[in-house]
Coordinates of C-alpha atoms in Angstrom, one line a residue:
X1 CA 20.4 4.8 -2.5
X2 CA 21.3 8.3 -3.7
X3 CA 24.7 7.1 -4.9
X4 CA 23.2 4.2 -6.8
X5 CA 20.6 6.4 -8.5
X6 CA 23.3 8.9 -9.5
X7 CA 25.4 6.0 -11.0
X8 CA 22.4 4.7 -13.0
X9 CA 21.6 8.3 -14.2
X10 CA 25.2 8.6 -15.6
X11 CA 25.0 5.1 -17.1
X12 CA 21.7 6.0 -18.9
X13 CA 23.5 8.8 -20.8
X14 CA 24.9 6.0 -23.1
X15 CA 22.6 4.2 -25.4
X16 CA 24.3 0.8 -25.0
X17 CA 23.8 1.0 -21.2
X18 CA 20.1 1.9 -21.6
X19 CA 19.6 -1.1 -23.8
X20 CA 21.4 -3.4 -21.4
X21 CA 19.3 -2.2 -18.5
X22 CA 16.1 -2.8 -20.4
X23 CA 17.2 -6.3 -21.3
X24 CA 18.0 -7.0 -17.7
X25 CA 14.5 -6.0 -16.6
X26 CA 15.7 -2.9 -14.8
X27 CA 12.5 -0.9 -15.7
X28 CA 10.3 -3.2 -13.7
X29 CA 12.5 -2.9 -10.7
X30 CA 12.6 0.8 -11.0
X31 CA 8.9 1.1 -11.3
X32 CA 8.4 -1.0 -8.1
X33 CA 11.0 1.2 -6.3
X34 CA 9.2 4.3 -7.5
X35 CA 5.9 2.9 -6.1
X36 CA 7.5 2.4 -2.7
X37 CA 9.1 5.9 -2.8
X38 CA 5.7 7.4 -3.6
X39 CA 4.0 5.4 -0.8
X40 CA 6.6 6.8 1.7
X41 CA 6.3 10.3 0.2
X42 CA 10.0 10.3 -0.5
X43 CA 10.1 13.0 -3.1
X44 CA 13.9 13.2 -3.6
X45 CA 14.5 9.5 -4.4
X46 CA 11.3 9.5 -6.5
X47 CA 12.7 12.3 -8.6
X48 CA 15.9 10.4 -9.3
X49 CA 14.0 7.2 -10.2
X50 CA 11.6 9.1 -12.5
X51 CA 14.5 10.6 -14.4
X52 CA 16.0 7.1 -15.1
X53 CA 12.5 5.7 -15.9
X54 CA 11.9 8.5 -18.4
X55 CA 15.3 7.8 -20.1
X56 CA 14.6 4.1 -20.3
X57 CA 11.0 4.4 -21.6
X58 CA 12.2 6.8 -24.3
X59 CA 14.9 4.4 -25.3
X60 CA 12.5 1.5 -25.4
X61 CA 10.1 3.5 -27.5
X62 CA 12.8 4.2 -30.1
X63 CA 14.4 0.7 -30.1
X64 CA 13.3 -2.8 -31.0
X65 CA 13.6 -4.0 -27.4
X66 CA 10.4 -5.5 -25.9
X67 CA 9.6 -3.0 -23.2
X68 CA 6.9 -5.3 -21.9
X69 CA 9.4 -8.0 -21.3
X70 CA 11.7 -5.5 -19.5
X71 CA 8.9 -4.7 -17.0
X72 CA 7.0 -7.9 -16.7
X73 CA 10.0 -10.1 -15.9
X74 CA 9.8 -8.8 -12.4
X75 CA 6.0 -9.2 -11.9
X76 CA 3.7 -12.1 -11.3
X77 CA 3.6 -14.2 -14.5
X78 CA 0.1 -15.4 -13.8
X79 CA -1.2 -11.9 -14.3
X80 CA -1.6 -10.8 -17.9
X81 CA 0.7 -8.2 -19.4
X82 CA -2.3 -5.9 -20.1
X83 CA -3.5 -6.0 -16.5
X84 CA 0.1 -5.3 -15.2
X85 CA 0.4 -2.4 -17.6
X86 CA -2.9 -1.0 -16.4
X87 CA -1.9 -1.3 -12.8
X88 CA 1.3 0.6 -13.5
X89 CA -0.6 3.4 -15.3
X90 CA -3.1 3.6 -12.5
X91 CA -0.2 3.8 -9.9
X92 CA 1.3 6.8 -11.8
X93 CA -2.1 8.4 -12.4
X94 CA -2.6 8.3 -8.6
X95 CA 0.5 10.5 -8.3
X96 CA -1.2 13.1 -10.4
X97 CA -4.2 13.3 -8.1
X98 CA -2.8 15.3 -5.2
X99 CA -5.3 16.4 -2.6
X100 CA -7.3 19.3 -4.0
X101 CA -6.0 22.7 -3.0
X102 CA -2.8 21.2 -1.6
X103 CA 0.2 23.3 -2.4
X104 CA 2.9 21.4 -4.3
X105 CA 6.6 21.7 -3.6
X106 CA 9.0 22.3 -6.5
X107 CA 10.0 18.6 -6.4
X108 CA 6.4 17.5 -6.4
X109 CA 5.7 19.7 -9.4
X110 CA 8.8 18.4 -11.3
X111 CA 7.8 14.8 -10.5
X112 CA 4.3 15.4 -11.7
X113 CA 5.5 16.8 -15.0
X114 CA 7.8 13.8 -15.5
X115 CA 5.0 11.4 -14.7
X116 CA 2.7 13.0 -17.2
X117 CA 5.5 12.8 -19.9
X118 CA 6.2 9.1 -19.4
X119 CA 2.6 7.9 -19.0
X120 CA 2.0 7.2 -22.7
X121 CA 5.0 4.9 -22.8
X122 CA 4.0 3.0 -19.7
X123 CA 0.9 1.7 -21.5
X124 CA 3.2 -0.6 -23.6
X125 CA 0.5 -0.5 -26.3
X126 CA -1.8 -2.5 -24.1
X127 CA -5.5 -1.6 -24.8
X128 CA -6.5 -1.9 -21.1
X129 CA -3.7 0.4 -20.0
X130 CA -4.4 3.0 -22.8
X131 CA -8.1 2.9 -21.9
X132 CA -7.3 3.6 -18.2
X133 CA -5.1 6.5 -19.2
X134 CA -7.7 8.2 -21.3
X135 CA -10.6 7.5 -19.0
X136 CA -8.7 9.3 -16.2
X137 CA -8.6 12.6 -18.2
X138 CA -11.8 12.3 -20.3
X139 CA -14.2 13.9 -17.8
X140 CA -12.2 17.1 -17.8
X141 CA -12.0 17.3 -21.6
X142 CA -15.6 17.0 -22.5
X143 CA -17.1 20.4 -21.5
X144 CA -14.8 23.3 -22.1
X145 CA -17.6 25.8 -21.4
X146 CA -17.9 24.4 -17.9
X147 CA -14.1 24.8 -17.5
X148 CA -14.3 28.5 -18.4
X149 CA -17.3 29.1 -16.2
X150 CA -15.6 27.4 -13.2
X151 CA -12.5 29.5 -13.7
X152 CA -14.7 32.7 -13.8
X153 CA -16.5 31.7 -10.6
X154 CA -13.1 31.3 -8.9
X155 CA -12.0 34.7 -10.1
X156 CA -15.2 36.3 -8.8
X157 CA -15.0 34.5 -5.4
X158 CA -11.5 33.3 -4.7
X159 CA -12.3 32.6 -1.1
X160 CA -14.9 29.9 -1.8
X161 CA -13.0 26.7 -0.9
X162 CA -15.4 24.4 -2.7
X163 CA -14.9 26.2 -6.0
X164 CA -11.1 26.6 -5.4
X165 CA -10.7 22.8 -4.9
X166 CA -12.7 22.1 -8.1
X167 CA -10.6 24.6 -10.1
X168 CA -7.4 23.2 -8.7
X169 CA -8.4 19.6 -9.7
X170 CA -9.7 20.6 -13.1
X171 CA -6.7 22.8 -14.0
X172 CA -4.2 20.2 -12.9
X173 CA -5.9 17.5 -15.0
X174 CA -6.0 19.7 -18.1
X175 CA -2.4 20.7 -17.7
X176 CA -1.3 17.1 -17.2
X177 CA -3.2 16.0 -20.3
X178 CA -1.5 18.7 -22.3
X179 CA 1.8 17.3 -21.2
X180 CA 0.7 13.8 -22.1
X181 CA -0.4 15.0 -25.6
X182 CA 2.8 16.8 -26.2
X183 CA 4.9 13.8 -25.2
X184 CA 3.1 11.5 -27.8
X185 CA 5.5 10.4 -30.5
X186 CA 4.9 9.0 -33.9
X187 CA 5.2 5.5 -32.7
X188 CA 2.6 2.7 -32.9
X189 CA 1.7 3.3 -29.2
X190 CA 1.4 7.1 -29.7
X191 CA -0.6 6.6 -32.9
X192 CA -3.1 4.3 -31.2
X193 CA -3.5 6.7 -28.2
X194 CA -4.3 9.5 -30.6
X195 CA -6.8 7.4 -32.5
X196 CA -8.6 6.5 -29.3
X197 CA -8.7 10.2 -28.2
X198 CA -10.1 11.1 -31.6
X199 CA -12.7 8.2 -31.5
X200 CA -13.9 9.3 -28.1
X201 CA -14.7 12.8 -29.5
X202 CA -12.2 14.6 -27.3
X203 CA -10.4 16.3 -30.2
X204 CA -13.6 17.4 -31.9
X205 CA -15.0 18.8 -28.6
X206 CA -12.0 21.0 -28.3
X207 CA -12.3 22.2 -31.9
X208 CA -16.0 22.9 -31.6
X209 CA -15.4 24.9 -28.4
X210 CA -12.9 27.1 -30.3
X211 CA -15.4 27.7 -33.2
X212 CA -18.1 28.7 -30.7
X213 CA -15.9 31.0 -28.8
X214 CA -14.9 33.4 -31.6
X215 CA -16.5 35.5 -34.3
X216 CA -15.9 34.1 -37.8
X217 CA -12.7 35.5 -39.3
X218 CA -14.7 36.0 -42.5
X219 CA -16.8 38.7 -40.9
X220 CA -15.9 42.3 -41.5
X221 CA -14.2 43.8 -38.4
X222 CA -14.3 40.6 -36.5
X223 CA -11.2 41.5 -34.5
X224 CA -13.0 44.5 -33.0
X225 CA -16.1 42.5 -32.1
X226 CA -17.1 41.8 -28.4
X227 CA -17.2 38.1 -29.2
X228 CA -13.6 38.1 -30.4
X229 CA -12.3 40.1 -27.4
X230 CA -14.1 37.9 -24.9
X231 CA -12.8 34.7 -26.7
X232 CA -9.2 35.8 -26.2
X233 CA -9.8 36.0 -22.4
X234 CA -11.1 32.5 -22.1
X235 CA -8.7 30.3 -20.0
X236 CA -9.5 27.2 -22.1
X237 CA -8.1 28.5 -25.3
X238 CA -4.3 28.3 -24.5
X239 CA -4.4 24.7 -23.3
X240 CA -6.6 23.6 -26.2
X241 CA -4.1 25.0 -28.7
X242 CA -1.2 23.2 -27.0
X243 CA -3.2 20.0 -26.7
X244 CA -4.2 20.1 -30.4
X245 CA -0.6 20.7 -31.4
X246 CA 0.5 17.5 -29.6
X247 CA -2.4 15.4 -30.9
X248 CA -2.0 16.6 -34.5
X249 CA 1.8 16.0 -34.8
X250 CA 2.3 13.3 -37.3
X251 CA -1.3 12.1 -37.1
X252 CA -3.3 12.5 -40.4
X253 CA -6.8 11.7 -38.9
X254 CA -6.4 14.4 -36.3
X255 CA -5.2 16.9 -38.9
X256 CA -8.2 16.0 -41.2
X257 CA -10.6 16.6 -38.2
X258 CA -9.1 20.1 -37.7
X259 CA -9.3 20.8 -41.4
X260 CA -12.9 19.5 -41.8
X261 CA -14.1 21.6 -38.9
X262 CA -12.9 24.7 -40.8
X263 CA -10.8 26.4 -38.1
X264 CA -7.7 27.1 -40.2
X265 CA -8.7 30.7 -40.8
X266 CA -9.4 31.1 -37.1
X267 CA -6.0 29.7 -36.1
X268 CA -4.4 32.0 -38.7
X269 CA -6.2 35.0 -37.2
X270 CA -5.2 33.9 -33.7
X271 CA -1.5 33.6 -34.6
X272 CA -1.4 37.3 -35.1
X273 CA -2.6 38.1 -31.6
X274 CA 0.2 39.6 -29.5
X275 CA 0.5 38.7 -25.8
X276 CA -2.8 37.5 -24.5
X277 CA -1.8 34.3 -22.6
X278 CA 0.6 33.3 -25.5
X279 CA -2.4 32.6 -27.7
X280 CA -0.6 34.0 -30.7
X281 CA 2.5 31.8 -30.2
X282 CA 0.5 28.7 -29.5
X283 CA -1.7 29.1 -32.6
X284 CA 1.4 29.7 -34.7
X285 CA 3.0 26.5 -33.3
X286 CA -0.1 24.5 -34.1
X287 CA -0.2 25.8 -37.7
X288 CA 3.4 25.0 -38.1
X289 CA 2.8 21.5 -36.8
X290 CA -0.2 21.1 -39.2
X291 CA 2.0 22.2 -42.1
X292 CA 5.0 20.0 -41.2
X293 CA 5.6 16.9 -43.4
X294 CA 6.8 13.8 -41.4
X295 CA 6.9 11.5 -44.4
X296 CA 3.8 9.7 -43.0
X297 CA 1.3 11.1 -45.5
X298 CA 0.5 14.0 -43.2
X299 CA 1.4 17.7 -43.6
X300 CA -1.2 18.0 -46.4
X301 CA -2.4 21.3 -44.9
X302 CA 0.9 23.0 -45.7
X303 CA -0.4 24.6 -48.9
X304 CA -3.6 25.8 -47.4
X305 CA -1.8 27.4 -44.5
X306 CA 0.8 29.0 -46.8
X307 CA -2.1 30.5 -48.9
X308 CA -3.7 32.0 -45.8
X309 CA -0.4 33.5 -44.6
X310 CA 0.5 34.8 -48.1
X311 CA -3.0 36.4 -48.5
X312 CA -2.6 38.2 -45.1
X313 CA 0.9 39.5 -46.1
X314 CA -0.5 40.7 -49.5
X315 CA -3.3 42.5 -47.8
X316 CA -1.0 44.1 -45.3
X317 CA 1.2 45.3 -48.2
X318 CA -1.8 46.6 -50.1
X319 CA -3.0 48.6 -47.0
X320 CA 0.5 49.9 -46.4
X321 CA 0.7 51.1 -50.0
X322 CA -2.7 52.7 -49.8
X323 CA -1.7 54.5 -46.6
X324 CA 1.5 55.7 -48.2
X325 CA -0.3 57.0 -51.2
X326 CA -2.8 58.9 -49.0
X327 CA 0.1 60.4 -47.1
X328 CA 1.7 61.5 -50.3
X329 CA -1.5 63.1 -51.5
X330 CA -1.9 64.9 -48.2
X331 CA 1.7 66.1 -48.4
X332 CA 1.2 67.4 -52.0
X333 CA -2.0 69.2 -51.0
X334 CA -0.3 70.9 -48.0
X335 CA 2.7 71.8 -50.1
X336 CA 0.5 73.4 -52.8
X337 CA -1.5 75.3 -50.2
X338 CA 1.8 76.6 -48.7
X339 CA 3.0 77.8 -52.1
X340 CA -0.3 79.5 -52.8
X341 CA -0.1 81.4 -49.5
X342 CA 3.5 82.5 -50.3
X343 CA 2.5 83.8 -53.7

């Protein structure tokens, strides 16, 4: 088994081989083998299978090969393609639902990350499968205030097993959805998933939470306010920034939602935050994504973001110049006083 998987992994390094495997229906066989490996808790074979599945799903997404045909040739033809795709998605989602509080091995963690990355492509654009995927994560993405409160309760009482289990389940779901959002490409399948996520209000709920968590950047001294300081400590902010980056990439409606909610000045203020859970870096990456032109009609926020950044640089230069002038004046006063004493 191990030798066969290694051979397939090496074969999948060449595009022609990946295409040949897809045409032969290898993806369906591999998914069934993965299911059996998961059922037997065989983590090592499962990891090898997932690496090959990931390679093939990526190839299918970028080529004109019918990914559905590659999978469904090995399944019951009487069952519709949509139902088969939904079953496959549910099978992989089940792998993301480890027993709450159970400690994961390194192999389990790697497998979980791979599963999250390939899930969008295993929907094959089938509405039933996409709906099943989003429904799995939706309950954890509706109330970010509850997410923060639960994390705080866990910090205050880490020995409470009930809270610990809830935190573990919630955190795992959010982290996996971030991986899913970051793996979405600008394909028809990825576009449709982003549209559904937007239509369900998941994107807007995240943006609204950010607006409510921070003082307005337009207020004087907002960076020294208690609201700003407490907002930077919220555990929900880093994953929200990463999630929005994935959802906004190459997707004009999501970018318009972010723009219409008026959080660009907030994101610009956050990109200047050092340390603090990588909030600064994540906010900067999100803004860079919003400003990036993918030749799909998106990237229209580039000019707005550039203006914000230029205005900040100009203000910093102005303050530096004022500080320099003040230092020069102080130096002149001290020098004059010294000369007067000498005389």
